[in-house]
Amino acid sequence: MDLNRPALPLQNKATPRTRKALAATAVAAALLLSACGGGAAPQGAEQAAAADPASGANASGAVNICGVKDASGIYKGTAEAFTKANGKVAAKYTEIGATTDEARTQIVQRLEGKSTECDLFVTDVIWTSEFASQGWLLDQTKLVEANKDRLIPSTVETTKYQDKYWGSPFFTNAGLIYYQKDKVAKPESWQQLYAEAAKAPGNGYVYQGKQYEGLTVNFLEMLYSAGGEVLNEQGDVKIDSKETRDVLNFMSDGLKNSSADRAVLTYNEDPARLAYESGDFGYQRNWPHVYRLLNATPLASSFAVAPLPAWEGGKASGVLGGWNLAISAHSTNQAGAVAFIDFATSPNWQKHVAMDYSQAPVNEAAYSDPAVLQKMPFATELLASVKGAKPRPISPVYPQISQAIYKNVYAVLSGTASTEEAVQKMAEEITTAKASF
Amino acid sequence: MATRTLQAPAKTSGRDRAERKLAFRMTAPSLFIMALVAAVPIGYAIWLSLNQYSVRTAGLSRFVGLENYVNALASQEWWAAFGQTFLFAGLSVSLELILGTAMALLLNLAFKGRAVLRTVVLLPYAIITVVSAITWQTMFQPNMGLVTNVLSALGLPGGDVVWLGEHGYAMAVIVMADVWKTTPFAALIILAGLQVISAETYEAAELDGASKWQTFVNITLPLLRPAIVLAAIFRTMDALRVFDLPFVLTRGANGTESMSMLAYTQLRENRLVGEGSALSILTFLTVMVVSVIYVRFAGGNIRDVAKEEQ
């Protein structure tokens, strides 16, 4: 036992050390996790170079297009068709994210790191100003102007930032109303839709009311048709308005009088579609891709499609979605990228965009093409929605603006804030966001 | 020091020092790697949190000192997320420990197929959190979810509630999802603790005429304390960093936004690198303070029990 004695003080001394080591390990583990989120700081300002519209004709080599997982096959299909048609330039599509959010993270990482891996990025319409303001994209103003007569003006506007165009629209997207023609009438105004929806339990309206980007879209569609706006042409905050209050009250009343099921507070696109497919509802707001899915259900013969309705006494409007083609400032084959854009936006290929992939073309003529109409019988309604739609607020801090909108709209809908509180908070938060450094 | 040198032979002290030097040299490479993989990113994150990086002008940044922290600590969002995270951690960890102890006691009984059952109960823990979150979301779906349908079929309350769209209910679903997933983990640690309690202790208690309940309260629980504390530390640290469950289930709506979600939104969605890093560091500090408290107070118990056993 005596032999052990001298060891004891050491052991006692070691205990606080063990304790420290434990704590240190914990700290290290936790910090490592936190630190991973730190990301790289942006660095190196650049003057944006411009794409030359004439360069596409003499292009050669390889073009790599990067973007979100190709669920409909449109990106890979376009790349293949382009390669075949062009003969000199070989295009390939690289999936760099399973979801829109992931793809954005991946694109931002590549752009921040000045990666030359991708020549073109498929960008969500709401990313334009953020990417352009960072000097990450090639200025496409000349290219867009050369192609202007074949593109629907509202879709071109989604690529604009500070009077220049930073991308070319590839395909667009606008909300549609799906309705059960055996139960409810075609919606002419939001007021009529809500009134009709409240008439019987099976007439209800489903939309995307979860606290996320989709709620911003659903709200803005109504706000725009009511004549309201978030930012004006000069970029001043205009959300604190009578229109905003009217729309918020209208939406929250709709939940109280059962025009819309309270479950919409948990719905994004897919749950809304699934709920509608149960046959228990009269109206659904969703994107065009739902058409094909609904056609495969027992509702196939009883549903119809309408453009988004107007606000009573106003005109119909909407919010543009869709995807643009942006050329990376670090692309090593800009001419090849221009050639690809020329092909993808050509009137002929735009027909395939609709026929083969059920996406909304950015070329107006495609909507009245007989072959397109056969595959996409709601093309006329879709065109009406697209032409009436407006972009979401254009700002490099759009994500923050959108959060200010959907969080506060959600608070009103779920009943945790009054319209007045929400409007003021929204205006305040958007103003703060706009003042971001 | 002087008395100690007098008491202890100088020889031992010299060898002692040499041994310590050797120990230091032997641990140096791993310490160095630890510093590299942990301290460097931590230091970088701290540096980022003291700056602001422009979201409108490429490459522009400015040093702001503690401004990001001051802003965060002055914001309602941070304190709301702070409170919600602790509420979540408190509820889920206590439920997990209670259920985990019960589960461990059951698994410790001698019965046929025990080994198989021990493996099977671990299954929820093996499922990716995001996947289990989606499963729970589907189960609580209004109109078509399993839980809501069963509740309405039985005429029980809750069948017509939009669980994920309601304050309180949304938190309940998130707590349930977490408890379902991680109780087996707590149970496993506690089971390990149960197995080191010697059978003789129980025999002695039986001889003294102790009832089953007395045995549980006076023998099992005190001896199990180190294992329970260990499970509590692991689970609390995890729970305070919760991200995937609220992210998938509610996107932070209805009082479920956690500290990590807030940091993620600032860093990833808004690309406010400085502000987001400050939130990460604050989250980290919170977790660290809580774990140090655990190690300090509860950790003492671990040592006491260890000594008693000797």
CSV table of N, CA and C in Angstrom, one decimal, chain A residues 376-436:
chain,number,residue,atom,x,y,z
A,376,MET,N,-49.5,20.5,-73.7
A,376,MET,CA,-49.7,21.4,-72.5
A,376,MET,C,-51.0,22.2,-72.8
A,377,PRO,N,-52.1,21.5,-72.6
A,377,PRO,CA,-53.4,22.2,-73.0
A,377,PRO,C,-53.7,23.5,-72.2
A,378,PHE,N,-53.0,23.7,-71.1
A,378,PHE,CA,-53.2,24.9,-70.3
A,378,PHE,C,-52.2,26.0,-70.6
A,379,ALA,N,-51.5,25.9,-71.8
A,379,ALA,CA,-50.5,26.8,-72.2
A,379,ALA,C,-51.0,28.3,-72.3
A,380,THR,N,-52.3,28.4,-72.7
A,380,THR,CA,-52.9,29.8,-72.8
A,380,THR,C,-53.0,30.4,-71.4
A,381,GLU,N,-53.5,29.6,-70.5
A,381,GLU,CA,-53.6,30.2,-69.1
A,381,GLU,C,-52.2,30.5,-68.5
A,382,LEU,N,-51.3,29.6,-68.8
A,382,LEU,CA,-50.0,29.7,-68.3
A,382,LEU,C,-49.3,31.0,-68.8
A,383,LEU,N,-49.5,31.3,-70.1
A,383,LEU,CA,-48.9,32.5,-70.7
A,383,LEU,C,-49.5,33.7,-70.1
A,384,ALA,N,-50.8,33.7,-69.8
A,384,ALA,CA,-51.5,34.8,-69.2
A,384,ALA,C,-50.9,35.0,-67.8
A,385,SER,N,-50.6,34.0,-67.0
A,385,SER,CA,-50.0,34.1,-65.7
A,385,SER,C,-48.6,34.7,-65.8
A,386,VAL,N,-47.8,34.1,-66.8
A,386,VAL,CA,-46.4,34.6,-66.9
A,386,VAL,C,-46.4,36.0,-67.3
A,387,LYS,N,-47.2,36.4,-68.3
A,387,LYS,CA,-47.1,37.8,-68.8
A,387,LYS,C,-47.5,38.8,-67.7
A,388,GLY,N,-48.5,38.4,-66.9
A,388,GLY,CA,-48.9,39.3,-65.8
A,388,GLY,C,-48.0,39.4,-64.6
A,389,ALA,N,-47.1,38.4,-64.5
A,389,ALA,CA,-46.3,38.3,-63.3
A,389,ALA,C,-45.2,39.3,-63.2
A,390,LYS,N,-44.8,39.5,-62.0
A,390,LYS,CA,-43.6,40.5,-61.8
A,390,LYS,C,-42.6,39.8,-61.0
A,391,PRO,N,-41.3,40.2,-61.1
A,391,PRO,CA,-40.3,39.6,-60.3
A,391,PRO,C,-40.5,39.9,-58.8
A,392,ARG,N,-39.8,39.1,-58.0
A,392,ARG,CA,-39.8,39.4,-56.6
A,392,ARG,C,-38.9,40.6,-56.3
A,393,PRO,N,-38.9,41.3,-55.2
A,393,PRO,CA,-38.1,42.5,-55.0
A,393,PRO,C,-36.6,42.2,-55.4
A,394,ILE,N,-36.1,43.2,-56.2
A,394,ILE,CA,-34.7,43.0,-56.7
A,394,ILE,C,-33.8,43.7,-55.8
A,395,SER,N,-33.0,42.9,-55.1
A,395,SER,CA,-32.0,43.4,-54.1
A,395,SER,C,-31.0,42.4,-53.8
A,396,PRO,N,-29.8,42.8,-53.5
A,396,PRO,CA,-28.8,41.8,-53.1
A,396,PRO,C,-29.1,41.2,-51.8
A,397,VAL,N,-30.0,41.8,-51.0
A,397,VAL,CA,-30.3,41.3,-49.7
A,397,VAL,C,-31.7,40.6,-49.7
A,398,TYR,N,-32.1,40.1,-50.9
A,398,TYR,CA,-33.4,39.5,-51.1
A,398,TYR,C,-33.7,38.5,-50.0
A,399,PRO,N,-32.8,37.6,-49.7
A,399,PRO,CA,-33.1,36.5,-48.7
A,399,PRO,C,-33.6,37.2,-47.4
A,400,GLN,N,-33.0,38.2,-47.0
A,400,GLN,CA,-33.5,38.9,-45.7
A,400,GLN,C,-34.8,39.5,-45.9
A,401,ILE,N,-35.1,40.1,-47.1
A,401,ILE,CA,-36.3,40.8,-47.4
A,401,ILE,C,-37.4,39.7,-47.4
A,402,SER,N,-37.1,38.6,-48.0
A,402,SER,CA,-38.1,37.5,-48.0
A,402,SER,C,-38.4,37.0,-46.6
A,403,GLN,N,-37.4,36.8,-45.8
A,403,GLN,CA,-37.6,36.3,-44.4
A,403,GLN,C,-38.5,37.3,-43.7
A,404,ALA,N,-38.2,38.6,-43.9
A,404,ALA,CA,-39.1,39.6,-43.2
A,404,ALA,C,-40.5,39.5,-43.6
A,405,ILE,N,-40.7,39.1,-44.9
A,405,ILE,CA,-42.1,39.0,-45.4
A,405,ILE,C,-42.7,37.7,-44.8
A,406,TYR,N,-42.1,36.5,-45.1
A,406,TYR,CA,-42.8,35.3,-44.7
A,406,TYR,C,-42.9,35.1,-43.2
A,407,LYS,N,-42.0,35.6,-42.4
A,407,LYS,CA,-42.1,35.4,-41.0
A,407,LYS,C,-43.3,36.2,-40.4
A,408,ASN,N,-43.4,37.4,-40.9
A,408,ASN,CA,-44.4,38.3,-40.4
A,408,ASN,C,-45.8,37.9,-41.0
A,409,VAL,N,-45.9,37.5,-42.2
A,409,VAL,CA,-47.1,37.1,-42.8
A,409,VAL,C,-47.6,35.8,-42.0
A,410,TYR,N,-46.6,35.0,-41.7
A,410,TYR,CA,-47.0,33.7,-41.0
A,410,TYR,C,-47.5,34.1,-39.6
A,411,ALA,N,-46.9,35.1,-39.0
A,411,ALA,CA,-47.3,35.4,-37.6
A,411,ALA,C,-48.8,35.9,-37.6
A,412,VAL,N,-49.2,36.6,-38.7
A,412,VAL,CA,-50.6,37.0,-38.8
A,412,VAL,C,-51.5,35.8,-39.0
A,413,LEU,N,-51.1,35.0,-40.0
A,413,LEU,CA,-51.9,33.8,-40.3
A,413,LEU,C,-52.1,32.9,-39.1
A,414,SER,N,-51.0,32.7,-38.4
A,414,SER,CA,-51.1,31.7,-37.2
A,414,SER,C,-51.7,32.4,-36.0
A,415,GLY,N,-51.9,33.7,-36.1
A,415,GLY,CA,-52.6,34.4,-35.0
A,415,GLY,C,-51.8,34.9,-33.9
A,416,THR,N,-50.4,34.9,-34.1
A,416,THR,CA,-49.6,35.4,-33.0
A,416,THR,C,-49.2,36.9,-33.1
A,417,ALA,N,-49.6,37.5,-34.2
A,417,ALA,CA,-49.4,39.0,-34.3
A,417,ALA,C,-50.6,39.6,-35.0
A,418,SER,N,-50.9,40.8,-34.7
A,418,SER,CA,-51.9,41.6,-35.4
A,418,SER,C,-51.4,42.1,-36.7
A,419,THR,N,-52.3,42.4,-37.6
A,419,THR,CA,-51.9,42.9,-38.9
A,419,THR,C,-51.0,44.1,-38.8
A,420,GLU,N,-51.4,45.0,-37.9
A,420,GLU,CA,-50.7,46.3,-37.7
A,420,GLU,C,-49.3,46.0,-37.2
A,421,GLU,N,-49.1,45.1,-36.2
A,421,GLU,CA,-47.8,44.8,-35.7
A,421,GLU,C,-46.9,44.2,-36.8
A,422,ALA,N,-47.5,43.3,-37.6
A,422,ALA,CA,-46.8,42.6,-38.6
A,422,ALA,C,-46.3,43.6,-39.7
A,423,VAL,N,-47.2,44.5,-40.1
A,423,VAL,CA,-46.8,45.4,-41.2
A,423,VAL,C,-45.7,46.3,-40.7
A,424,GLN,N,-45.8,46.8,-39.5
A,424,GLN,CA,-44.7,47.6,-39.0
A,424,GLN,C,-43.4,46.9,-38.9
A,425,LYS,N,-43.5,45.7,-38.4
A,425,LYS,CA,-42.3,44.9,-38.2
A,425,LYS,C,-41.6,44.6,-39.6
A,426,MET,N,-42.5,44.2,-40.5
A,426,MET,CA,-42.1,43.9,-41.9
A,426,MET,C,-41.3,45.1,-42.5
A,427,ALA,N,-41.9,46.3,-42.4
A,427,ALA,CA,-41.3,47.5,-42.9
A,427,ALA,C,-40.0,47.7,-42.3
A,428,GLU,N,-40.0,47.6,-40.9
A,428,GLU,CA,-38.7,47.8,-40.2
A,428,GLU,C,-37.6,46.9,-40.6
A,429,GLU,N,-38.0,45.6,-40.7
A,429,GLU,CA,-37.0,44.6,-41.0
A,429,GLU,C,-36.4,44.7,-42.4
A,430,ILE,N,-37.3,45.1,-43.3
A,430,ILE,CA,-36.9,45.3,-44.7
A,430,ILE,C,-35.9,46.5,-44.8
A,431,THR,N,-36.3,47.5,-44.0
A,431,THR,CA,-35.4,48.7,-44.0
A,431,THR,C,-34.1,48.4,-43.4
A,432,THR,N,-34.1,47.6,-42.3
A,432,THR,CA,-32.8,47.2,-41.8
A,432,THR,C,-32.0,46.3,-42.7
A,433,ALA,N,-32.7,45.4,-43.4
A,433,ALA,CA,-32.0,44.5,-44.4
A,433,ALA,C,-31.4,45.4,-45.5
A,434,LYS,N,-32.1,46.4,-45.9
A,434,LYS,CA,-31.6,47.2,-47.1
A,434,LYS,C,-30.4,48.0,-46.6
A,435,ALA,N,-30.3,48.3,-45.3
A,435,ALA,CA,-29.2,49.0,-44.8
A,435,ALA,C,-28.0,48.1,-44.6
A,436,SER,N,-28.1,46.8,-44.8
A,436,SER,CA,-27.0,45.9,-44.6
A,436,SER,C,-25.7,46.4,-45.3
